PDB file of C-alpha atoms in Angstrom:
ATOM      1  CA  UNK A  19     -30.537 -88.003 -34.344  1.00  0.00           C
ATOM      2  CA  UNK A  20     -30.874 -87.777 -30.704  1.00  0.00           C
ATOM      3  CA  UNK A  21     -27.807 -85.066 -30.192  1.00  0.00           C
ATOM      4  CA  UNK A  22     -28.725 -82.188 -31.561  1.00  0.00           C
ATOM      5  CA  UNK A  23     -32.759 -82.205 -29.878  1.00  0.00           C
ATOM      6  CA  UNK A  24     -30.670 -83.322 -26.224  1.00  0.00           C
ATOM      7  CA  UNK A  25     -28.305 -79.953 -27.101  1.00  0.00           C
ATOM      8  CA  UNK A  26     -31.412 -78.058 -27.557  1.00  0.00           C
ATOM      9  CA  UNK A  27     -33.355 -78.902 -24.591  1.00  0.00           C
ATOM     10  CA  UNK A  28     -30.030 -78.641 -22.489  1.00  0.00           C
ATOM     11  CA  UNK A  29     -29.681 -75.018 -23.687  1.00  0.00           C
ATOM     12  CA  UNK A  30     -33.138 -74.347 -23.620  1.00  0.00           C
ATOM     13  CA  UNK A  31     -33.010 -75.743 -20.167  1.00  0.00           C
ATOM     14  CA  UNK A  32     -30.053 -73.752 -19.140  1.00  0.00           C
ATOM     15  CA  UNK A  33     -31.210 -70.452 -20.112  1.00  0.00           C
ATOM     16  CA  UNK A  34     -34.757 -71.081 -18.033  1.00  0.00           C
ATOM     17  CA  UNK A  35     -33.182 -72.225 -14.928  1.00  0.00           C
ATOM     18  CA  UNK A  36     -30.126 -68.911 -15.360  1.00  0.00           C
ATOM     19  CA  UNK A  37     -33.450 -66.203 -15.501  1.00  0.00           C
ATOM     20  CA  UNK A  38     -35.420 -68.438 -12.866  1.00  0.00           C
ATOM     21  CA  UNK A  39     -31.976 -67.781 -10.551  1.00  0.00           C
ATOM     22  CA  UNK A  40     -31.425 -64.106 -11.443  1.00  0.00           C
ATOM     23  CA  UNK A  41     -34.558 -63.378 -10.970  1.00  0.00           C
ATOM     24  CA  UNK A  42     -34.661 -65.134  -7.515  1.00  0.00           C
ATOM     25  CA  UNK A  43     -31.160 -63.414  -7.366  1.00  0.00           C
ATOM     26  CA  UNK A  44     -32.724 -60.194  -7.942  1.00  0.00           C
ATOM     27  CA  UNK A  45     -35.715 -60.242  -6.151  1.00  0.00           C
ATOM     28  CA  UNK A  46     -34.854 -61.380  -2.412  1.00  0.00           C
ATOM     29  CA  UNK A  47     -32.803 -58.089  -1.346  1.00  0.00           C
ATOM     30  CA  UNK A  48     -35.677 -56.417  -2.933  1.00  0.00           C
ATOM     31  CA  UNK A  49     -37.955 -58.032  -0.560  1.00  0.00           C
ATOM     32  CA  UNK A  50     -35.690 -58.128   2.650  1.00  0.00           C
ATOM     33  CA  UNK A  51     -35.505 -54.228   1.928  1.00  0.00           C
ATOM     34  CA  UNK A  52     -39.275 -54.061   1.400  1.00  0.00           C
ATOM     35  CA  UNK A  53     -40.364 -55.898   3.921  1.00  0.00           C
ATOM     36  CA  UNK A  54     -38.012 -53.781   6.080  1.00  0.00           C
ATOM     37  CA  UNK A  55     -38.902 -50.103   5.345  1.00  0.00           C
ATOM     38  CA  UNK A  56     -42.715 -50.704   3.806  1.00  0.00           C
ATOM     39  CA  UNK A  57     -43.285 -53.568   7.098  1.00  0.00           C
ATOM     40  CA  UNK A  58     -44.863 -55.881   4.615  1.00  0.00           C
ATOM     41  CA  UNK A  59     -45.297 -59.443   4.992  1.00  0.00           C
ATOM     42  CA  UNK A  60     -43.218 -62.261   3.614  1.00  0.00           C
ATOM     43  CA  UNK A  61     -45.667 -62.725   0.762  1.00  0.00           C
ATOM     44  CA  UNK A  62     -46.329 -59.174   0.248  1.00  0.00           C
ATOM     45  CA  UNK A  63     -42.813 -58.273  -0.042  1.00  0.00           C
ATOM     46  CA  UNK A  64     -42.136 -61.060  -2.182  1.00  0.00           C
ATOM     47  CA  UNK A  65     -45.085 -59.697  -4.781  1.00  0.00           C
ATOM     48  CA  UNK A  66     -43.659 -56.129  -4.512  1.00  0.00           C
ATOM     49  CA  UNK A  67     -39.999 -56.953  -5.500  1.00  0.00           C
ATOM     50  CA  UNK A  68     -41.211 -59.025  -8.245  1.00  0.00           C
ATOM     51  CA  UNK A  69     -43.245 -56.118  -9.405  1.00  0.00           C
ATOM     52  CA  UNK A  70     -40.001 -53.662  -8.978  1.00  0.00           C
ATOM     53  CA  UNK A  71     -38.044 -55.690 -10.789  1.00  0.00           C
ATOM     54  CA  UNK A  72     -40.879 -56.221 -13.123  1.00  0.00           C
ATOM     55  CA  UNK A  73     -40.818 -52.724 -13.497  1.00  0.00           C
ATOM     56  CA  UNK A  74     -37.386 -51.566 -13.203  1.00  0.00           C
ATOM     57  CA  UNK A  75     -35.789 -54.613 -15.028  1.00  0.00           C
ATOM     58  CA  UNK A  76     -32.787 -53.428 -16.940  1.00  0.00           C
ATOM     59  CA  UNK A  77     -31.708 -51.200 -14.247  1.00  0.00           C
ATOM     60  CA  UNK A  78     -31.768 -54.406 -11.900  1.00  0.00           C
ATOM     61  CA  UNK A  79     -29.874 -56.917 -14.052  1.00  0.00           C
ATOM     62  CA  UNK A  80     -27.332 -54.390 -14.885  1.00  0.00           C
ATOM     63  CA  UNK A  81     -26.797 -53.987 -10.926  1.00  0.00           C
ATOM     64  CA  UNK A  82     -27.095 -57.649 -10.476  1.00  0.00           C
ATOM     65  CA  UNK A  83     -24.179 -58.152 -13.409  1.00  0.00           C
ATOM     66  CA  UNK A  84     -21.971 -55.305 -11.396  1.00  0.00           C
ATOM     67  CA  UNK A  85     -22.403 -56.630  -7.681  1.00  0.00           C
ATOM     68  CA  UNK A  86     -21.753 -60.226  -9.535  1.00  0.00           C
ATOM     69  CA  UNK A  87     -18.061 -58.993 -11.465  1.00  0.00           C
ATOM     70  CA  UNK A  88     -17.447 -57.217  -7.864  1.00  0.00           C
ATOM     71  CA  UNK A  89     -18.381 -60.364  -6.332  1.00  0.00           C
ATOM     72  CA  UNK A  90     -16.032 -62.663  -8.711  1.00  0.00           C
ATOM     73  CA  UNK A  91     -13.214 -59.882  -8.077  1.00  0.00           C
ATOM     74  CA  UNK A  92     -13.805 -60.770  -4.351  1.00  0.00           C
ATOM     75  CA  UNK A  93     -13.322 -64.376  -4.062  1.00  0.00           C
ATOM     76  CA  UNK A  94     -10.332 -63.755  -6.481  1.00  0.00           C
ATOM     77  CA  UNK A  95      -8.610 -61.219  -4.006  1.00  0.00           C
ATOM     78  CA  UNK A  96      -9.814 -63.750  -0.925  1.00  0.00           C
ATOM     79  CA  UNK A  97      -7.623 -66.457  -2.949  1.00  0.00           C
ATOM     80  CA  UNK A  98      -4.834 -64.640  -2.809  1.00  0.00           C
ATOM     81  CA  UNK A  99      -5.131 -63.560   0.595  1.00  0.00           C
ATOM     82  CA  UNK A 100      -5.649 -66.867   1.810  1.00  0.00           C
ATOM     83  CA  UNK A 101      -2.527 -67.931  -0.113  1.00  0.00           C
ATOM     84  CA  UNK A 102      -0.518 -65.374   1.253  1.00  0.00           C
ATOM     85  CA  UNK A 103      -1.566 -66.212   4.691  1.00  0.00           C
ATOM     86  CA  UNK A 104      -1.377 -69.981   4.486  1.00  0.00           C
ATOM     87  CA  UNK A 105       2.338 -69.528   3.131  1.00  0.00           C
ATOM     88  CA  UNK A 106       4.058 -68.784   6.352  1.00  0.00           C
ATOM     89  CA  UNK A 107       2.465 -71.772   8.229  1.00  0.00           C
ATOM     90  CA  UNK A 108       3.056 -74.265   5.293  1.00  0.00           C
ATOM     91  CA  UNK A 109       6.539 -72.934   5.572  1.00  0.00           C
ATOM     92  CA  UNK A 110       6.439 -73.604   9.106  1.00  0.00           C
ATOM     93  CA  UNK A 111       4.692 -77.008   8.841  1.00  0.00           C
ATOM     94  CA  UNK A 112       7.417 -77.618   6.116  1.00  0.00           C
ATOM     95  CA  UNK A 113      10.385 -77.335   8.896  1.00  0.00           C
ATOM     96  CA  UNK A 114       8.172 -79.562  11.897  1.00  0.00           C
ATOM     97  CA  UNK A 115       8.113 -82.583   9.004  1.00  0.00           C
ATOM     98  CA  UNK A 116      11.716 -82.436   8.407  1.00  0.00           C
ATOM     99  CA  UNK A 117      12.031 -82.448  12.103  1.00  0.00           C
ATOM    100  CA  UNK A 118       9.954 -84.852  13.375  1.00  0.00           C
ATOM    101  CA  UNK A 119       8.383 -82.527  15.468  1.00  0.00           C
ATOM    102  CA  UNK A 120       4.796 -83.541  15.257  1.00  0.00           C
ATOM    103  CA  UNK A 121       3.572 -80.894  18.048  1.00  0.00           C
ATOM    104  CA  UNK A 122       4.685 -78.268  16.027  1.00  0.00           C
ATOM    105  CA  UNK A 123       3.324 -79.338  13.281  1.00  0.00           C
ATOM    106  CA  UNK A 124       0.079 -79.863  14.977  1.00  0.00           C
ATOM    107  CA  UNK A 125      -0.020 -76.272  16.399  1.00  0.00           C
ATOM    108  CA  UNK A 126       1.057 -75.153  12.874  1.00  0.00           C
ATOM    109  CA  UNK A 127      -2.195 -76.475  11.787  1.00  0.00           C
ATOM    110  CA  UNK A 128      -4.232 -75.694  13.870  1.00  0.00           C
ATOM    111  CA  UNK A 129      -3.338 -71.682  14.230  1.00  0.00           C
ATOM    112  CA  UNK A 130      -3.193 -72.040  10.598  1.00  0.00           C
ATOM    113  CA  UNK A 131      -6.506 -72.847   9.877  1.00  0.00           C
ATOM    114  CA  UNK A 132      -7.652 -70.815  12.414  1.00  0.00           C
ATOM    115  CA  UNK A 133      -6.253 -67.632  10.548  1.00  0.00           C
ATOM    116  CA  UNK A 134      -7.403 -68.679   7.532  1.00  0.00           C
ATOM    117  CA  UNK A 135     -11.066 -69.369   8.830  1.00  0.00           C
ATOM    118  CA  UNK A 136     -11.031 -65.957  10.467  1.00  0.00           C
ATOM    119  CA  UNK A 137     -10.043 -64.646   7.207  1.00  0.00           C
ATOM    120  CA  UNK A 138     -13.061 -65.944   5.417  1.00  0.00           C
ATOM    121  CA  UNK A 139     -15.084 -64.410   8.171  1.00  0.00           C
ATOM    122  CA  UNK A 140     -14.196 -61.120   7.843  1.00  0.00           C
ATOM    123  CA  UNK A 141     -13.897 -61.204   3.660  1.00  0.00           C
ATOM    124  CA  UNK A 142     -17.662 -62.592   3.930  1.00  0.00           C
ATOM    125  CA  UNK A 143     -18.637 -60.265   6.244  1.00  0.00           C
ATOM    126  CA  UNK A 144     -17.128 -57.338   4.374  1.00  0.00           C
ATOM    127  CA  UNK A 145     -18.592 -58.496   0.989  1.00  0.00           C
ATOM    128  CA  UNK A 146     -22.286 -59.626   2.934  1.00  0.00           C
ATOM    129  CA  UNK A 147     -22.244 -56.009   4.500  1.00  0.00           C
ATOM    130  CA  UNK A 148     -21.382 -54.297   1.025  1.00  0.00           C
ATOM    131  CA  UNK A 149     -23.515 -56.211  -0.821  1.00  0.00           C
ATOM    132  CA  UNK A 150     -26.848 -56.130   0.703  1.00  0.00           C
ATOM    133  CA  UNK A 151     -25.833 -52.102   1.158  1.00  0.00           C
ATOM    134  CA  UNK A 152     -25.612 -52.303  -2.311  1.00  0.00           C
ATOM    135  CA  UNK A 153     -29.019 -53.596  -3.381  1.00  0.00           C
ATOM    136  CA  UNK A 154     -30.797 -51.998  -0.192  1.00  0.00           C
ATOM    137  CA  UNK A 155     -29.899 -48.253  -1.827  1.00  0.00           C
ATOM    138  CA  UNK A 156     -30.492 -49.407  -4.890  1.00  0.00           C
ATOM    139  CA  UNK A 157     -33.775 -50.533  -3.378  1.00  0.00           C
ATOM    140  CA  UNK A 158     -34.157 -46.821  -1.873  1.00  0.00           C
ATOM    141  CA  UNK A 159     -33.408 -45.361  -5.031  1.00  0.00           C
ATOM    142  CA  UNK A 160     -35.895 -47.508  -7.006  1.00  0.00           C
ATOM    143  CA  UNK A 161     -38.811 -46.545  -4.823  1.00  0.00           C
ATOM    144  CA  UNK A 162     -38.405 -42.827  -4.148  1.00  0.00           C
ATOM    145  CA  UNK A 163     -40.721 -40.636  -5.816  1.00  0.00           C
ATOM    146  CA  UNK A 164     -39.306 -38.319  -7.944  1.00  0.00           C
ATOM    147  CA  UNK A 165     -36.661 -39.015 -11.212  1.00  0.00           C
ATOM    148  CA  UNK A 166     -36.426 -42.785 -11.993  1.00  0.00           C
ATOM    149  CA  UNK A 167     -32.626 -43.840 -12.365  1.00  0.00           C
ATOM    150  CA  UNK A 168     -31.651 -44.541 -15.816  1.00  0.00           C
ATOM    151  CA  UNK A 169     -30.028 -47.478 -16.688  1.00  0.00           C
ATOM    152  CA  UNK A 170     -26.547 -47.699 -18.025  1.00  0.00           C
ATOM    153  CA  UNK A 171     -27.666 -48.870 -21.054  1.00  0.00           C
ATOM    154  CA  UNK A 172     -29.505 -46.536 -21.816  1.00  0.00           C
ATOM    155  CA  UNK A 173     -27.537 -43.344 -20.401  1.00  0.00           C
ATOM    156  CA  UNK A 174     -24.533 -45.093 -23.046  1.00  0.00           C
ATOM    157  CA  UNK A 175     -27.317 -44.627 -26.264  1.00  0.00           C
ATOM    158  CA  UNK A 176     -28.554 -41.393 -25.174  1.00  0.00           C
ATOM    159  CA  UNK A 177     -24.621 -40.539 -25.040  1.00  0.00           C
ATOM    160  CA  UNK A 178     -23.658 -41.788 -28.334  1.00  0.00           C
ATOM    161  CA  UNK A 179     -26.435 -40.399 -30.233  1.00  0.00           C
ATOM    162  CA  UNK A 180     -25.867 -36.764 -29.345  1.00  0.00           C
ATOM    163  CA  UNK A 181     -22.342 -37.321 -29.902  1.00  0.00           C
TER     164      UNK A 181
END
């Protein structure tokens, strides 16, 4: 009698703590930007993203959902580079086992992992650099006067109901 309440409180649970994190998600570039351009405070900036995002919600989750596919699609590509680099030296490391050659092995090693850790630098700092470019114009674009952005969702409606 137990099960189904547990499954309810787990889900329950679940969907509090996934808006808790997107909004935490959300609102952090929002304050890094605004405490950047407006020179607020920490707490300040913190109150004025939540309030943007209070504000400009749909537009920010369907950002948030974009940056997260493009984020996905990133890891996925750094996979596959990092097998495609790794292959050669586990190739290599192959041959120094057969051989008994334990210094080349050890060298194979330890270039490898040094190309693959220079790798992952450069992916994160690629993806770190487009992402918080991402949310900082979207940021921009949120607080300039003049036409609000309209959200996808909404452009899509407006779309199919004239057509």
């Amino acid at each position: 009698s137990d099960t189904p309440l547990a499954i309810a409180r787990g889900i329950v649970t679940f969907v509090i703590v996934a808006i808790f994190l997107t909004i935490i998600h959300i609102a952090t570039p929002y304050a890094i930007a605004n405490a950047l351009f407006d020179r607020h405070g920490v707490i300040p900036a913190i109150r004025e993203a939540l309030i943007l995002l209070r504000d400009r919600w749909l537009i920010s989750v369907e950002a948030s959902f974009l940056l997260s596919v493009i984020n996905a699609l990133g890891i996925v590509a750094w996979l596959g580079g990092s097998v495609i680099i790794a292959l050669p030296f586990l190739f290599l490391g192959g041959i120094a086992i057969a051989n008994g050659a334990s210094a080349l092995l050890t060298a194979t090693i330890a270039v490898g992992i040094t190309a693959l850790v220079a790798y992952l630098a450069l992916i994160a700092m690629v993806f770190t650099t487009f992402l918080t470019t991402a949310w900082t114009l979207l940021y921009l674009q949120l607080t300039a006067p003049g036409e609000e952005p309209i959200p996808w969702v909404h452009r899509t409606i407006r779309a199919r109901d004239r057509g």
